[in-house]
XYZ file of C-alpha atoms in Angstrom:
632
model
C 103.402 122.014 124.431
C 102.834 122.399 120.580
C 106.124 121.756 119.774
C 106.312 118.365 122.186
C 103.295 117.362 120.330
C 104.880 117.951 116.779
C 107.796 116.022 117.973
C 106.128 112.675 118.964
C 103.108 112.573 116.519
C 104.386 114.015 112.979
C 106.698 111.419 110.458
C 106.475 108.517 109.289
C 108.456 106.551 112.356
C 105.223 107.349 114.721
C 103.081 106.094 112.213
C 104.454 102.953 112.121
C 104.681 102.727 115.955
C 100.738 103.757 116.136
C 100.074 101.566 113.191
C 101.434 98.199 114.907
C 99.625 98.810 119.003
C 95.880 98.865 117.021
C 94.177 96.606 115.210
C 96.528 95.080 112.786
C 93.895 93.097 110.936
C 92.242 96.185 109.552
C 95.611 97.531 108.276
C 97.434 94.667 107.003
C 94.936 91.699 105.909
C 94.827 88.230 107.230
C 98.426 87.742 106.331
C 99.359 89.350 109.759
C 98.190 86.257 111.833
C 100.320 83.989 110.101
C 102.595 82.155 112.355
C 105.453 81.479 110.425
C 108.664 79.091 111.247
C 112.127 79.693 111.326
C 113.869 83.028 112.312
C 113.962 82.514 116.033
C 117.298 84.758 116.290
C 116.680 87.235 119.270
C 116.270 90.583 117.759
C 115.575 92.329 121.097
C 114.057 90.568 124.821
C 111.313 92.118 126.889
C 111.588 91.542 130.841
C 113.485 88.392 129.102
C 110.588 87.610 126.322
C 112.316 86.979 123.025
C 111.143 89.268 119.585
C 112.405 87.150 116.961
C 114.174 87.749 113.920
C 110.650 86.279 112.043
C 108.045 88.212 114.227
C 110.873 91.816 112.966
C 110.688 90.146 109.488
C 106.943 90.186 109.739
C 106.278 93.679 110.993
C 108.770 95.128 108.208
C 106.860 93.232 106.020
C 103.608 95.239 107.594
C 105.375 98.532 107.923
C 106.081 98.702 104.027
C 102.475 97.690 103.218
C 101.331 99.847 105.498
C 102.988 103.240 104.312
C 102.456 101.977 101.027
C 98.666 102.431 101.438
C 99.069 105.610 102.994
C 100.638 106.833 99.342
C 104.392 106.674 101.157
C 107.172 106.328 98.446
C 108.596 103.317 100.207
C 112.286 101.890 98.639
C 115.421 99.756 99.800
C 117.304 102.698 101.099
C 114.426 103.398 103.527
C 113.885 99.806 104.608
C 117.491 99.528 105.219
C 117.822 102.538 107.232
C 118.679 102.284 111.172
C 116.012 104.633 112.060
C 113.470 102.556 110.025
C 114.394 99.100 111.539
C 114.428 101.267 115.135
C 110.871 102.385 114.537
C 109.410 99.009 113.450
C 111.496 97.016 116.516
C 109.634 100.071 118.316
C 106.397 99.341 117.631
C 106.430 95.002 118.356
C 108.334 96.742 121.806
C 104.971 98.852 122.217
C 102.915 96.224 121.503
C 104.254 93.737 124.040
C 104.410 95.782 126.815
C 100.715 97.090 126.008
C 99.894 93.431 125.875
C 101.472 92.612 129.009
C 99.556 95.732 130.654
C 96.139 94.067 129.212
C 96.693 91.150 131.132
C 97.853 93.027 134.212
C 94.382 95.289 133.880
C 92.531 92.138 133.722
C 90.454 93.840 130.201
C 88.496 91.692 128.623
C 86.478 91.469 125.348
C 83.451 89.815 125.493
C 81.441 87.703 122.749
C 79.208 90.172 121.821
C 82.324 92.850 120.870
C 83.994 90.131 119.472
C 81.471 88.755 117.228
C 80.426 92.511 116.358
C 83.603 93.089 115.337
C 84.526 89.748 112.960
C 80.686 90.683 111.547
C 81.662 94.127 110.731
C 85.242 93.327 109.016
C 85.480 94.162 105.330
C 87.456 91.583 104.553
C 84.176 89.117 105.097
C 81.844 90.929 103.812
C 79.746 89.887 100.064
C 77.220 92.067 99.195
C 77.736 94.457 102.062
C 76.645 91.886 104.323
C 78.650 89.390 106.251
C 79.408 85.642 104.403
C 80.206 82.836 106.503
C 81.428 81.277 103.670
C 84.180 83.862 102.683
C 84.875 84.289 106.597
C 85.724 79.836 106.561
C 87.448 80.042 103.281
C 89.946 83.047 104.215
C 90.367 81.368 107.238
C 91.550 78.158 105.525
C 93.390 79.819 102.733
C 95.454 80.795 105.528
C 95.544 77.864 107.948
C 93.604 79.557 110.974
C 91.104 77.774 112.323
C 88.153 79.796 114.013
C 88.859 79.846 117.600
C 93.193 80.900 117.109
C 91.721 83.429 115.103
C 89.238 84.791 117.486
C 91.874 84.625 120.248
C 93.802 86.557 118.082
C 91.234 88.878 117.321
C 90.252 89.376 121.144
C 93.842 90.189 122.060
C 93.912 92.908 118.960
C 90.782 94.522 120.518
C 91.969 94.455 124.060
C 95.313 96.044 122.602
C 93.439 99.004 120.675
C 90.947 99.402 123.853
C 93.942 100.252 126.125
C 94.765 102.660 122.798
C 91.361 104.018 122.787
C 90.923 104.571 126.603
C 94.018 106.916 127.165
C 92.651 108.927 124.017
C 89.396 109.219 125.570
C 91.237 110.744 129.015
C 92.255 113.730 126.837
C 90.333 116.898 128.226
C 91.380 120.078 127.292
C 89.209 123.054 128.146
C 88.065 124.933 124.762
C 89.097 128.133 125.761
C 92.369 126.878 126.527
C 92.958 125.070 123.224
C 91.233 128.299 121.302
C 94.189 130.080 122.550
C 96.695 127.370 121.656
C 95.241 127.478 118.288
C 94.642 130.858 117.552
C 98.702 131.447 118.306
C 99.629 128.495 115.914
C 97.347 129.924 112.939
C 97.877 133.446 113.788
C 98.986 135.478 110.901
C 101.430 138.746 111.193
C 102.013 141.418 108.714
C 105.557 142.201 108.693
C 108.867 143.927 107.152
C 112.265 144.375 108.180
C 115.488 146.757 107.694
C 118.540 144.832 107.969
C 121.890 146.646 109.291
C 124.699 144.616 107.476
C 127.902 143.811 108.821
C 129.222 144.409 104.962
C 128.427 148.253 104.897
C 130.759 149.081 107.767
C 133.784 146.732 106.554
C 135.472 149.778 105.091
C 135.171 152.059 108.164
C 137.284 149.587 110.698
C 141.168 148.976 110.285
C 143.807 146.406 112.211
C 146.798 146.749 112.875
C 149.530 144.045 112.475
C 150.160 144.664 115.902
C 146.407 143.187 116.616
C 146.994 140.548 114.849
C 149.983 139.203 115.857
C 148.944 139.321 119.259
C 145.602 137.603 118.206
C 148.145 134.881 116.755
C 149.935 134.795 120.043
C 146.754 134.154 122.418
C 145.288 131.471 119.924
C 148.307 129.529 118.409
C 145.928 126.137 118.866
C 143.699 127.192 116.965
C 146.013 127.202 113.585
C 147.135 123.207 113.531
C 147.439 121.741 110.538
C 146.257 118.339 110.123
C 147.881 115.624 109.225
C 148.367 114.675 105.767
C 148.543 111.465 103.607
C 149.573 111.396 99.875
C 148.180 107.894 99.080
C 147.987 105.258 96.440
C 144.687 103.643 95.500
C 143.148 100.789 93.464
C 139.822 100.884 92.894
C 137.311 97.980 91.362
C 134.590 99.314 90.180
C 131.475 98.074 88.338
C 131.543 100.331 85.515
C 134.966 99.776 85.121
C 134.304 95.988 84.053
C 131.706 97.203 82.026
C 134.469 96.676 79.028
C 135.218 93.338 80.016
C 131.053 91.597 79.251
C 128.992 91.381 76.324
C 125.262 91.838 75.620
C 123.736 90.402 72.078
C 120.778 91.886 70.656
C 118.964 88.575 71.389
C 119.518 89.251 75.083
C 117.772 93.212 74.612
C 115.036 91.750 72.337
C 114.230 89.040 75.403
C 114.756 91.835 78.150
C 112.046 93.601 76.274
C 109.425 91.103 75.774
C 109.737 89.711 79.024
C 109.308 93.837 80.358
C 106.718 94.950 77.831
C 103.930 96.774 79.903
C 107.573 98.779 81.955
C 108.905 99.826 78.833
C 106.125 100.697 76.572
C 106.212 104.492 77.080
C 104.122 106.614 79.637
C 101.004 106.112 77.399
C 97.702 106.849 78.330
C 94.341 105.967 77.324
C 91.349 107.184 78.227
C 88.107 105.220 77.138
C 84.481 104.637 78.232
C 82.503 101.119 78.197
C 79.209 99.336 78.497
C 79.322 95.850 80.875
C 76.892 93.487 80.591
C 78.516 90.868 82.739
C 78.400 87.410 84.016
C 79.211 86.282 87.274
C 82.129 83.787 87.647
C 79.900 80.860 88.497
C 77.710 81.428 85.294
C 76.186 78.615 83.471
C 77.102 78.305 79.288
C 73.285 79.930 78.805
C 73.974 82.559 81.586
C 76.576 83.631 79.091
C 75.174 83.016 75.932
C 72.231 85.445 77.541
C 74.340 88.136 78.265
C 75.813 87.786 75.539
C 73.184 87.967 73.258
C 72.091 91.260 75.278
C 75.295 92.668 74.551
C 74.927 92.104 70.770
C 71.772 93.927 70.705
C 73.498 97.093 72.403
C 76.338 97.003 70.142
C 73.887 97.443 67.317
C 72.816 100.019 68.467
C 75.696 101.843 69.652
C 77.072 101.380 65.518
C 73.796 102.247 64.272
C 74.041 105.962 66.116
C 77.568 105.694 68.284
C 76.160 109.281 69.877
C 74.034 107.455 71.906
C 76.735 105.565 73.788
C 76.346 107.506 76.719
C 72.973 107.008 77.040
C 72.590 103.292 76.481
C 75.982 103.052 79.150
C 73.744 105.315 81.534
C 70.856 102.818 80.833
C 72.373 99.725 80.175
C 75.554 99.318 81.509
C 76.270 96.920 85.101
C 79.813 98.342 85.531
C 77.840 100.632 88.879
C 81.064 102.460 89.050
C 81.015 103.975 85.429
C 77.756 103.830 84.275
C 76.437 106.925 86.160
C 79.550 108.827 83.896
C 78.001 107.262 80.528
C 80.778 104.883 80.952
C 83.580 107.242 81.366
C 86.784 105.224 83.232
C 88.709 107.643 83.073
C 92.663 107.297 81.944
C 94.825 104.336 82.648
C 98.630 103.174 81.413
C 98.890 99.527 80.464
C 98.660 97.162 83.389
C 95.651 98.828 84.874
C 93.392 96.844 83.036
C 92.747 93.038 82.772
C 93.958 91.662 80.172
C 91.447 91.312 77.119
C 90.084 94.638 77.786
C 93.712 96.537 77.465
C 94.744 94.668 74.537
C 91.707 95.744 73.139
C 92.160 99.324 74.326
C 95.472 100.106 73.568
C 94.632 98.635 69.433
C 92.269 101.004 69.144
C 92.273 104.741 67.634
C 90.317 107.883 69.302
C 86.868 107.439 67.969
C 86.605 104.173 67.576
C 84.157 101.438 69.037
C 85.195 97.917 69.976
C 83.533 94.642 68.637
C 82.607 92.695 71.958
C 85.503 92.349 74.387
C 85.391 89.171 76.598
C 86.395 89.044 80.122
C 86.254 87.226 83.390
C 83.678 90.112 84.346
C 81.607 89.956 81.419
C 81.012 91.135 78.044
C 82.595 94.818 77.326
C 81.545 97.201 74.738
C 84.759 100.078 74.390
C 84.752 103.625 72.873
C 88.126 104.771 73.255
C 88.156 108.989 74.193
C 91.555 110.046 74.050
C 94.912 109.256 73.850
C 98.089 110.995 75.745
C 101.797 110.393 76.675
C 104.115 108.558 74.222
C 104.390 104.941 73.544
C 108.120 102.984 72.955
C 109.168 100.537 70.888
C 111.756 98.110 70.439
C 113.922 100.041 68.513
C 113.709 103.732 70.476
C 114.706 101.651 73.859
C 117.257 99.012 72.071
C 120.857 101.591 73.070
C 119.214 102.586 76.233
C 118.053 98.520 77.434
C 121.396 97.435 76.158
C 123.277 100.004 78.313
C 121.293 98.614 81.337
C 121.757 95.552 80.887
C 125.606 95.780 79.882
C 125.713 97.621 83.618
C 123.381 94.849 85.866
C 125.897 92.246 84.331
C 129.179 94.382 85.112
C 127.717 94.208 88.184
C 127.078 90.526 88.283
C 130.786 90.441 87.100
C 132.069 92.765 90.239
C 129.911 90.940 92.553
C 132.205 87.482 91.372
C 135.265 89.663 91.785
C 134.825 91.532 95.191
C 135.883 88.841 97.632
C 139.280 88.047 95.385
C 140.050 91.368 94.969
C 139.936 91.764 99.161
C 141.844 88.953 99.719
C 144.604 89.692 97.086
C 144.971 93.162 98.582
C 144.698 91.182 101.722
C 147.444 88.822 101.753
C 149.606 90.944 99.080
C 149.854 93.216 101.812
C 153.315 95.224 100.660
C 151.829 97.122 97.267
C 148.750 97.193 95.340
C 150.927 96.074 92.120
C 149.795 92.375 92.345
C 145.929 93.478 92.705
C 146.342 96.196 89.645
C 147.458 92.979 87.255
C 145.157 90.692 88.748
C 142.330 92.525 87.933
C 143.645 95.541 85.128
C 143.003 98.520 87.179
C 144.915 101.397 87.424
C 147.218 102.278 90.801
C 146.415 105.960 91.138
C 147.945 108.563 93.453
C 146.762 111.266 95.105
C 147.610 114.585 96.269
C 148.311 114.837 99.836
C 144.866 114.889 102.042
C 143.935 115.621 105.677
C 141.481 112.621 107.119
C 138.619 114.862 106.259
C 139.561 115.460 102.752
C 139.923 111.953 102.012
C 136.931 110.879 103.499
C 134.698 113.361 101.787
C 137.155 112.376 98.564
C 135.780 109.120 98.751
C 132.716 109.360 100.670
C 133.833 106.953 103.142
C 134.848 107.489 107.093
C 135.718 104.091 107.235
C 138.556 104.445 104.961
C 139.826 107.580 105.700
C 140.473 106.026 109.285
C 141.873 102.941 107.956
C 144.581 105.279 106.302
C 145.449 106.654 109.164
C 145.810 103.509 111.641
C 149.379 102.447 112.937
C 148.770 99.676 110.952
C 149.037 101.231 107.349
C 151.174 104.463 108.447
C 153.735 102.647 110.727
C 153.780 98.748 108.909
C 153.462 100.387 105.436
C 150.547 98.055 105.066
C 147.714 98.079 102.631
C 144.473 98.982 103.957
C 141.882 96.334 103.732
C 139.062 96.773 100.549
C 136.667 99.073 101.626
C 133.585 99.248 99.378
C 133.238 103.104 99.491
C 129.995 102.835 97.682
C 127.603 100.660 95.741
C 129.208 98.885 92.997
C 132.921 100.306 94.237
C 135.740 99.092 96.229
C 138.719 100.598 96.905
C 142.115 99.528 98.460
C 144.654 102.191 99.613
C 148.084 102.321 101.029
C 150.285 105.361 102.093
C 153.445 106.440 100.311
C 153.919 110.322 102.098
C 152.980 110.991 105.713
C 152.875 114.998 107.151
C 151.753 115.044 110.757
C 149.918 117.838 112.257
C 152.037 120.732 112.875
C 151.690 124.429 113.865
C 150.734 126.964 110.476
C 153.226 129.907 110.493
C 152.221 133.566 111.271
C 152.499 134.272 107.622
C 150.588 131.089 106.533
C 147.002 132.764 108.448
C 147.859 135.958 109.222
C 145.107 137.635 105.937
C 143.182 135.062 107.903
C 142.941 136.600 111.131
C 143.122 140.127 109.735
C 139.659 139.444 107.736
C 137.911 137.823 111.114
C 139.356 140.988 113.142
C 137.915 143.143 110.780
C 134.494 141.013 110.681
C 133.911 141.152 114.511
C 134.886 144.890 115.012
C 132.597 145.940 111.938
C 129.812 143.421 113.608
C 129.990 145.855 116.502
C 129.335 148.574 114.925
C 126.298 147.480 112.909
C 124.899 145.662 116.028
C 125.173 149.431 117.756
C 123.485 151.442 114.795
C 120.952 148.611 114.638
C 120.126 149.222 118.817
C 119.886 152.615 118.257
C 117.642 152.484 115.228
C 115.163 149.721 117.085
C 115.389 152.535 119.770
C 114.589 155.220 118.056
C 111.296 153.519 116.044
C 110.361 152.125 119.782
C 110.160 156.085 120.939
C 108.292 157.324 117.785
C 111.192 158.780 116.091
C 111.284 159.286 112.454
C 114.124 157.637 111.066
C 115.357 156.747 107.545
C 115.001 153.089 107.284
C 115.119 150.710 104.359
C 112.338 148.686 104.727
C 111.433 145.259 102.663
C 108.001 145.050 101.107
C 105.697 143.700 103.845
C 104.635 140.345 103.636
C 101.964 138.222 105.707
C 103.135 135.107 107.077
C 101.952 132.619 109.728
C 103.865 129.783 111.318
C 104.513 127.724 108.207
C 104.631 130.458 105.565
C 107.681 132.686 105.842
C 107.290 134.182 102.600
C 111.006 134.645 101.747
C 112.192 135.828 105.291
C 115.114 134.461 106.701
C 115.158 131.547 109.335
C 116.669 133.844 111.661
C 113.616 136.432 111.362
C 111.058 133.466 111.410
C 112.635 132.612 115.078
C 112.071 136.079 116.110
C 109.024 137.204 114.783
C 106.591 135.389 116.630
C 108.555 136.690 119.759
C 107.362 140.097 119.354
C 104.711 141.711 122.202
C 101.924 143.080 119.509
C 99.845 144.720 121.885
C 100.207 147.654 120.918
C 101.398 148.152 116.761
C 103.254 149.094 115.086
C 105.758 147.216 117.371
C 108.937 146.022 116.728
C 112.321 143.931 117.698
C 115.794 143.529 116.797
C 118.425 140.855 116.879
C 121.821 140.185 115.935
C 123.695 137.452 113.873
C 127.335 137.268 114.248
C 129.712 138.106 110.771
C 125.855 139.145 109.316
C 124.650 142.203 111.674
C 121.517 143.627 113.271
C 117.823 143.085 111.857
C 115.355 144.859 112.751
C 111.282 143.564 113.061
C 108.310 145.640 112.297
C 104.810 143.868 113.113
C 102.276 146.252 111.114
C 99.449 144.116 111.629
C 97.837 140.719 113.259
C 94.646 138.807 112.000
C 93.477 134.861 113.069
C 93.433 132.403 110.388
C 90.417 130.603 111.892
C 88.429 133.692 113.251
C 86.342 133.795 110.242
C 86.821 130.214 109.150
C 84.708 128.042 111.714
C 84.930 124.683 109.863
C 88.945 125.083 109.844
C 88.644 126.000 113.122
C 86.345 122.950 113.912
C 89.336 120.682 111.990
C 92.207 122.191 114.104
C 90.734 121.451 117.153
C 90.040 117.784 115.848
C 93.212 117.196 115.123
C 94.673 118.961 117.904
C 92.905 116.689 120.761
C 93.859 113.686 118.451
C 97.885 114.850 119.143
C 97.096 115.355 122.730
C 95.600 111.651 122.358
C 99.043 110.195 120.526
C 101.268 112.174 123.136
C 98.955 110.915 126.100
C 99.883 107.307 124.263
C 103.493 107.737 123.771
C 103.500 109.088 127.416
C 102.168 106.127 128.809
C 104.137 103.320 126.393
C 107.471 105.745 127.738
C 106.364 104.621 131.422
C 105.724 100.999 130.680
C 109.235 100.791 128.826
C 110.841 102.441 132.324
C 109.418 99.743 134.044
C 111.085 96.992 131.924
C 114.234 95.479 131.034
C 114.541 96.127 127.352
C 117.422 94.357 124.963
C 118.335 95.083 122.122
C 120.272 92.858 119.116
C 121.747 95.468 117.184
C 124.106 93.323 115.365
C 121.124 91.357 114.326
C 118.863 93.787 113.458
C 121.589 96.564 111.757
C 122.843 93.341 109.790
C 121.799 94.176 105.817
C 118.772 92.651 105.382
C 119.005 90.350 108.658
C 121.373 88.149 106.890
């Protein structure tokens, strides 16, 4: 049961399929209503309802913000990925048919849950209290008018109350989950002796005779693939790195334009006194606070100790002010504009004149300084080196389709593509498929090498862009098919795994006999490990193999122990010294486990239910639209 549970509701692909059946308002901001044109491409049909390429589009969009706020490293790879695209085409799937099962239910929302709702929203609230006037003006920003935003809203709620309701059918008796809990946080005190299969290597011999007839009964197993000795021409980005220019000009622009990127992993840490204005203050609004800013500056010069206590008494930054002003550290960018200019001028110490921003009048005492700042001169090699690369790759980009179509129609040799373009024609020793695809890093052109088409037509293969920024074109000058290895060729082969298996035996026997001597209360001479205490996630060094076992032994009486074997690595034996609960002692732990474990019952109890609505539906999927790179 624990492990279903793990299975459905841990990872980032369930979040995103919980994250888009609730609420999506609450997650993702107003910018989730937006009904946007263009895409219509099916990406998938429900029961014959289209999901179009823009509605995918949209939930990616959500899915990266999403994670994002959740403190998920998010980059292209993972937005590209099949099982990320799967997840996300999940979760509109989810929604729909949860949607359609609203409607069939007949749930409603009334006014009163409705309007609750909209009053409660952050998003519309000034003051803590809810603003008609920022609820109209969102609205309008983004083109909703009230009531499509309601219905919207009322279909969201009926949505998560379908969510909500299956959750709230979770029962599981206390004593039943105590159990299921106090198993997955038990902890176990444990060593082992391990009974190698390396110690008994010298005591077992074979006999040619052995293995010849092994030979004899398994000739199949010694094939030796075919082989291709190939030539190849590869274009490569940072082969045309030679062939484009950067000035200094270009670096010097580069690093203006990327200032607050490049400036080092500086820190400052500073404290401040607000007096601020609001942004719909009058000239003598600001002039006033002004003036009261003045006549805290003075003060804070005439005795700068007592900037803590006029920031405590003074300052209307509510955050800060309570810390004597403290903000704590930030890099460049953190701060608006004015303030980091300021900031970042200033040495350790020192106290700024009056700093003007759009929040008011700021008086700045910087703390501390740490990290390193860079300037133009400590970055120049490195920003030139970059930027010699992105245009290398600009230039390979130009190239790539004329380089495929030259080895294309040039079919016969990859002489006319190596002039062409001044790379090299290379040849390589002779390679089984396997080899040259892990040579290259590409399946795709390790089968291309071995079609009828290049073998038997002595063709080129087409340009297969093996990686990022590289594309290679092969062709085959040698061909070895697969053929039988001689006797001599494996024989030390055979003779080492004959040796292996009968030395296997006999560790796997002295470990039975050892487990079954400690299991009668024989004293034996055993090698034990240190003992360690693990639990379920903690294996404290042990091996994967003793981590599978251990929680397998019967503890009801201890010492106990249990043995198992690993072929070519031998017997291990388990002793469980002691056993203690995690959560016995530990009641608010305990309180959070069982939290969180009827919250996984809830999410299985959901995926349960959206795996019997998809049963009950004709589902279609796109894949050649939605694996396309980047839905192009």
């Amino acid at each position: 049961m624990l492990e279903a549970l793990r299975k459905h509701t841990q990872g980032w692909m369930a979040k995103i399929i919980l994250a888009l059946i609730v609420v999506p308002f609450a997650l993702f901001g107003i910018d989730s209503y937006l009904n946007q044109a263009g895409g219509q491409v099916a990406v998938a049909k429900v029961d014959g309802q289209k999901i179009s390429l823009q509605e995918y589009s949209n939930a990616v969009e959500n899915a990266r913000n999403y994670l994002q706020s959740q403190g998920q490293k998010v980059d292209a790879a993972m937005l590209e990925s099949p099982a990320f695209k799967q997840s996300v085409l999940d979760g509109i799937i989810t929604r729909r048919l949860v949607e359609a099962a609203v409607q069939d239910y007949r749930f409603r929302i009334s006014d009163e849950q409705l309007s609750q709702h909209i009053l409660g929203m952050p998003e519309f609230q000034s003051n803590g209290k809810f603003s008609e006037e920022t609820y109209n003006q969102l609205l309008t920003q983004n083109k909703l008018t009230p009531a499509k935003f309601e219905q919207s809203v009322r279909k969201d709620l009926a949505v998560q109350q379908v969510r909500d309701g299956l959750t709230n059918l979770v029962f599981m008796p206390k004593k039943v989950a105590e159990q299921s809990l106090m198993s997955e946080f038990e902890q176990r005190d444990v060593t082992v002796a391990d009974v190698k299969v390396s110690d008994f290597m010298g005591q077992v011999n074979v006999t040619p005779e052995q293995v010849q007839a092994y030979y004899n009964q398994h000739k199949t197993k010694f094939i030796a693939p075919a082989k291709v000795k190939l030539q190849f021409a590869l274009l490569t980005a940072a082969g045309l790195m030679g062939q484009v220019n950067v000035t200094d000009e270009e670096v010097k622009q580069f690093y203006d334009e990327n200032a607050a990127k490049l400036q080092g992993d500086e820190q400052r840490q500073a404290s401040h006194i607000l007096i601020g204005f609001s942004s719909t203050a009058t000239p003598a609004d600001k002039a006033a606070a002004k003036e009261k800013a003045e006549a805290i500056l003075k003060q804070v010069k005439a005795n700068p100790k007592n900037f803590e206590k006029l920031a405590i008494e003074n300052s209307q930054d509510t955050g800060s002010a309570g810390k004597g002003g403290d903000l704590g550290s930030f890099g460049r960018g953190a701060m608006v504009k004015p303030f980091e200019e300021a900031a970042f001028s200033m040495k350790v110490g020192d106290i700024s004149e009056l700093v003007e921003s759009e929040f008011g009048y700021h008086i700045i005492k910087l703390t501390g300084v740490t990290g390193e700042s860079s300037d133009f001169n400590s970055v120049k090699l490195k920003l030139k080196a970059e930027l010699l690369f992105q245009k290398a790759q600009a230039k390979y980009a130009e190239l790539a389709d004329d380089f495929g179509n030259t080895v294309y129609e040039q079919s016969g040799s990859l002489d006319p593509v190596a002039k062409k373009f001044n790379v090299q024609v290379q040849t390589s020793p002779a390679m089984s498929k396997e080899e040259v695809s892990k040579f290259f890093k590409s399946d795709r052109f390790a089968t291309l090498l071995f079609s009828d088409e290049v073998l038997k037509e002595k063709r080129n293969t087409e340009a297969v862009e093996v990686s990022p920024n590289n594309l290679v074109a092969g062709r085959v000058v040698e061909y070895a098919p697969e053929a039988p290895r001689s006797f001599d060729e494996v024989k030390g082969g055979i003779e080492a795994v004959l040796k292996a298996e009968a030395a296997g035996k006999l560790a796997q026997q002295k470990g039975e006999a050892l487990l079954a001597d400690l299991k009668a209360g024989k004293a034996t001479d055993t090698d034990w490990i240190t003992p360690v205490t693990i639990d379920r996630r903690n294996a404290q060094g042990l091996s994967d193999g003793v981590m599978r076992n251990v929680f397998k032994v019967n503890t009801h009486a201890l010492p106990a122990y249990y043995g198992f074997n690993e072929v070519n690595k031998g017997y291990t034996v388990i002793k469980v010294i002691a056993v203690s609960q995690k959560l016995k002692d530990q009641p608010d732990v305990a309180d959070r486990a069982f939290k969180a474990y009827q919250a996984a019952l809830g999410d299985e109890m959901s995926h349960a239910y959206v795996g019997s609505l998809k049963a009950k539906k004709d589902i279609q999927f796109n894949a050649k639209v939605l694996l396309s790179k980047n839905n192009e």
